[in-house]
GROMACS .gro file of C-alpha atoms in nm:
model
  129
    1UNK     CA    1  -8.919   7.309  16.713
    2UNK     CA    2  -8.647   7.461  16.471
    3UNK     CA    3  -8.284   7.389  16.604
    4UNK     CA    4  -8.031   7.628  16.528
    5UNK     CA    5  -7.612   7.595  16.644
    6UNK     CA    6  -7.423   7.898  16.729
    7UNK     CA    7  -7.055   7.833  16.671
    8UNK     CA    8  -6.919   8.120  16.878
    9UNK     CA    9  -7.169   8.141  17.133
   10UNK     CA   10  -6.935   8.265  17.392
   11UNK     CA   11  -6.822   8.552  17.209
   12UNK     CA   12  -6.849   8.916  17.228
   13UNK     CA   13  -7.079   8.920  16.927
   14UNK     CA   14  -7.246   8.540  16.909
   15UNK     CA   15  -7.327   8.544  17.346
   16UNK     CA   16  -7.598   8.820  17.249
   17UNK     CA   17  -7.767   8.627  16.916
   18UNK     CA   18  -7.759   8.350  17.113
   19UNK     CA   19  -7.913   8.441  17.380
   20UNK     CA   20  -8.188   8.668  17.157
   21UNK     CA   21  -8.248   8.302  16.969
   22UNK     CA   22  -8.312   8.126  17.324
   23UNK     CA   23  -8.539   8.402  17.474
   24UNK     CA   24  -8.700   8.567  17.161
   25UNK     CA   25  -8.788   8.297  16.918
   26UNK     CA   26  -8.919   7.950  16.896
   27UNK     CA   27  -8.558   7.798  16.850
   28UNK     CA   28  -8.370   7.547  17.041
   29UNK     CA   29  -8.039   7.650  17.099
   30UNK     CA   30  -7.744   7.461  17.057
   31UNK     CA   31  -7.347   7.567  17.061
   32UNK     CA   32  -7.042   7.430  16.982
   33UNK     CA   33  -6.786   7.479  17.223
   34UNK     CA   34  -6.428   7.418  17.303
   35UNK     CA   35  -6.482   7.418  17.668
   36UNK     CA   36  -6.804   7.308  17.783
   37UNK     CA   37  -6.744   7.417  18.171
   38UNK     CA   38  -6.657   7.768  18.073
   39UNK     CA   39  -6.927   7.811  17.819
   40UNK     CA   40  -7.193   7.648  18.134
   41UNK     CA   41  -7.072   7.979  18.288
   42UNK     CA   42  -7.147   8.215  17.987
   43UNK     CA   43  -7.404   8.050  17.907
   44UNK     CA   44  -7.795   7.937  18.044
   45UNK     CA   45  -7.840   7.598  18.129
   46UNK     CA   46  -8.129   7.587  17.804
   47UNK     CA   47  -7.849   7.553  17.570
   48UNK     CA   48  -7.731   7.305  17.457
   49UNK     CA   49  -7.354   7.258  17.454
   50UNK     CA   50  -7.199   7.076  17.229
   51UNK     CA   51  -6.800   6.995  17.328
   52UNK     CA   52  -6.617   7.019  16.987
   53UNK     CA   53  -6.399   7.256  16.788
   54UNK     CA   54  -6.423   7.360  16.405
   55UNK     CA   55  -6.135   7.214  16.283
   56UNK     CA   56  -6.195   6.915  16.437
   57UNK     CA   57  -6.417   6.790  16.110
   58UNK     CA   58  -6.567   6.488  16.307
   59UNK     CA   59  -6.690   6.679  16.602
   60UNK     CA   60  -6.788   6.947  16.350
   61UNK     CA   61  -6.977   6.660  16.188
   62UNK     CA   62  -7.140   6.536  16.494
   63UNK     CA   63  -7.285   6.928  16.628
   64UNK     CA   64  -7.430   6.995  16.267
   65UNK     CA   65  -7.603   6.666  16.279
   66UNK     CA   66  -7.794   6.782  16.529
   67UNK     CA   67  -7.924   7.120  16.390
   68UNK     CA   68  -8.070   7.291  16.058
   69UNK     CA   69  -7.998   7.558  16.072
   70UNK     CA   70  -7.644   7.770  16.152
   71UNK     CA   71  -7.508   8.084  16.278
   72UNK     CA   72  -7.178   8.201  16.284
   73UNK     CA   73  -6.942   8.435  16.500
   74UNK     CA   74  -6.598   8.401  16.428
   75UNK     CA   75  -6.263   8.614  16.502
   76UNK     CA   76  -5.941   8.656  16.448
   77UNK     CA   77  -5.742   8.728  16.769
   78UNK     CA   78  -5.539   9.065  16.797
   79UNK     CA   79  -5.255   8.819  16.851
   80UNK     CA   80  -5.237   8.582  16.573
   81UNK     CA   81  -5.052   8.585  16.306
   82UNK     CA   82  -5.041   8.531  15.902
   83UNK     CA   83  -4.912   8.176  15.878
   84UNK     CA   84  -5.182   8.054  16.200
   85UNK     CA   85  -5.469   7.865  16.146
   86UNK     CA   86  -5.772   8.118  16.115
   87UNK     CA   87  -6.120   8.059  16.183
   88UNK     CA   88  -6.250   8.322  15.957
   89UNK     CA   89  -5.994   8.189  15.701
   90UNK     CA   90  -5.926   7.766  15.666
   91UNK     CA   91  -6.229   7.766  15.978
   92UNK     CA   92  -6.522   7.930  15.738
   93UNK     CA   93  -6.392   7.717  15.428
   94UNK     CA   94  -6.418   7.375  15.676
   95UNK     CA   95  -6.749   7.458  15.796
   96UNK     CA   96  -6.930   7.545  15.459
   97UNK     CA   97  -6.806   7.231  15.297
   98UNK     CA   98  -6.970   7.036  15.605
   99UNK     CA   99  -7.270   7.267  15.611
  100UNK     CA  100  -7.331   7.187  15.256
  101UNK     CA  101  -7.285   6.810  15.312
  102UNK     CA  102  -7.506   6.828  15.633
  103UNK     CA  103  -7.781   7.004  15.438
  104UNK     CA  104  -7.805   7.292  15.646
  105UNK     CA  105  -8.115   7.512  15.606
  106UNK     CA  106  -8.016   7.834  15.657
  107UNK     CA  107  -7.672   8.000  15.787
  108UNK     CA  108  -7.590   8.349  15.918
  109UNK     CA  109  -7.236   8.490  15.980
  110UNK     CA  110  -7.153   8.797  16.160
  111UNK     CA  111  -6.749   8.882  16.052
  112UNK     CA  112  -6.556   9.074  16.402
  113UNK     CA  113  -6.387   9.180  16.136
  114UNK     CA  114  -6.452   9.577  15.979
  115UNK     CA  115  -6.320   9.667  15.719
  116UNK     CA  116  -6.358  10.072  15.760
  117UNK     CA  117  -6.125  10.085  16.004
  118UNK     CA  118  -5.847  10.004  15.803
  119UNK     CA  119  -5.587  10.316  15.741
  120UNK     CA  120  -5.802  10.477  16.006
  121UNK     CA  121  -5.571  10.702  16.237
  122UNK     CA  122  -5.245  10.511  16.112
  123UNK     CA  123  -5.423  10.138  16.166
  124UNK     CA  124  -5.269   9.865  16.002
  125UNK     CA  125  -5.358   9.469  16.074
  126UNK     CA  126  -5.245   9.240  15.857
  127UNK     CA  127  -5.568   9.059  15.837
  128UNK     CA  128  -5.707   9.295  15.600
  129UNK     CA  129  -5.452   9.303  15.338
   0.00000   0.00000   0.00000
C-alpha cells in the first residue's frame, strides 16, 4: 500500500484531501500534527497521526520517514505578521530540503494563499507584496 502524509490535515483545505485520500484511493493516510487529541477529533481514527511540527526538523524527519509520498496545506494566519515565522515562507523551504533528503516520491501543495484578490475592493495583506 502507497503511504502518503498530509501536513495540514486539519485544515480548511488539507481535512477534505485527506479525507478523499483515506476513502477514495488505495493510500494509507498519515498526518503530521501539532496536537494529536484535537486532530483525533477532526480526524477518523484510520489516520495515522503523527505528533510533530514543521519546524521542528527532527520530528519533521521522523513523519517523512514513514511515507513516500507528500501533500501539503499550509497558511498564513490573518494575524501574523512580516517578521513571524511562516509556514508557507521558512516552513515550505524546511520541508523541501527534508523531502529531498527523505527521497520523497511525489509532493502536492495547495497555497490558502490567492493571489487575485489582491487590490480587489481596496484589499491589501502584506503577504502578497
Amino acid at each position: 500500500m502507497k503511504k502518503i502524509g498530509i501536513i495540514g490535515a486539519t485544515g480548511h483545505l488539507g481535512k477534505p484531501v485527506a479525507l478523499h485520500f483515506l476513502n477514495h484511493t488505495d493510500y494509507e493516510v498519515f498526518a503530521l500534527v501539532r496536537n494529536k487529541i484535537n486532530a483525533e477529533t477532526a480526524l477518523p481514527s484510520k489516520v495515522k497521526l503523527i505528533e510533530g511540527d514543521l519546524f521542528d526538523r527532527r520530528s519533521l524527519r521522523k513523519f517523512l520517514s514513514q511515507v513516500e509520498y507528500l501533500y501539503l496545506n499550509l497558511s498564513v494566519l490573518p494575524t501574523q505578521k512580516r517578521s513571524d515565522l511562516l509556514t508557507e515562507r521558512e516552513g515550505l523551504k524546511i520541508i523541501l530540503e527534508e523531502a529531498k533528503a527523505a527521497q520523497i516520491k511525489q509532493l502536492g501543495y495547495i497555497s490558502s494563499l490567492v493571489m487575485k484578490y489582491q487590490g480587489m475592493d481596496h484589499f491589501n495583506w502584506w503577504v502578497f507584496d
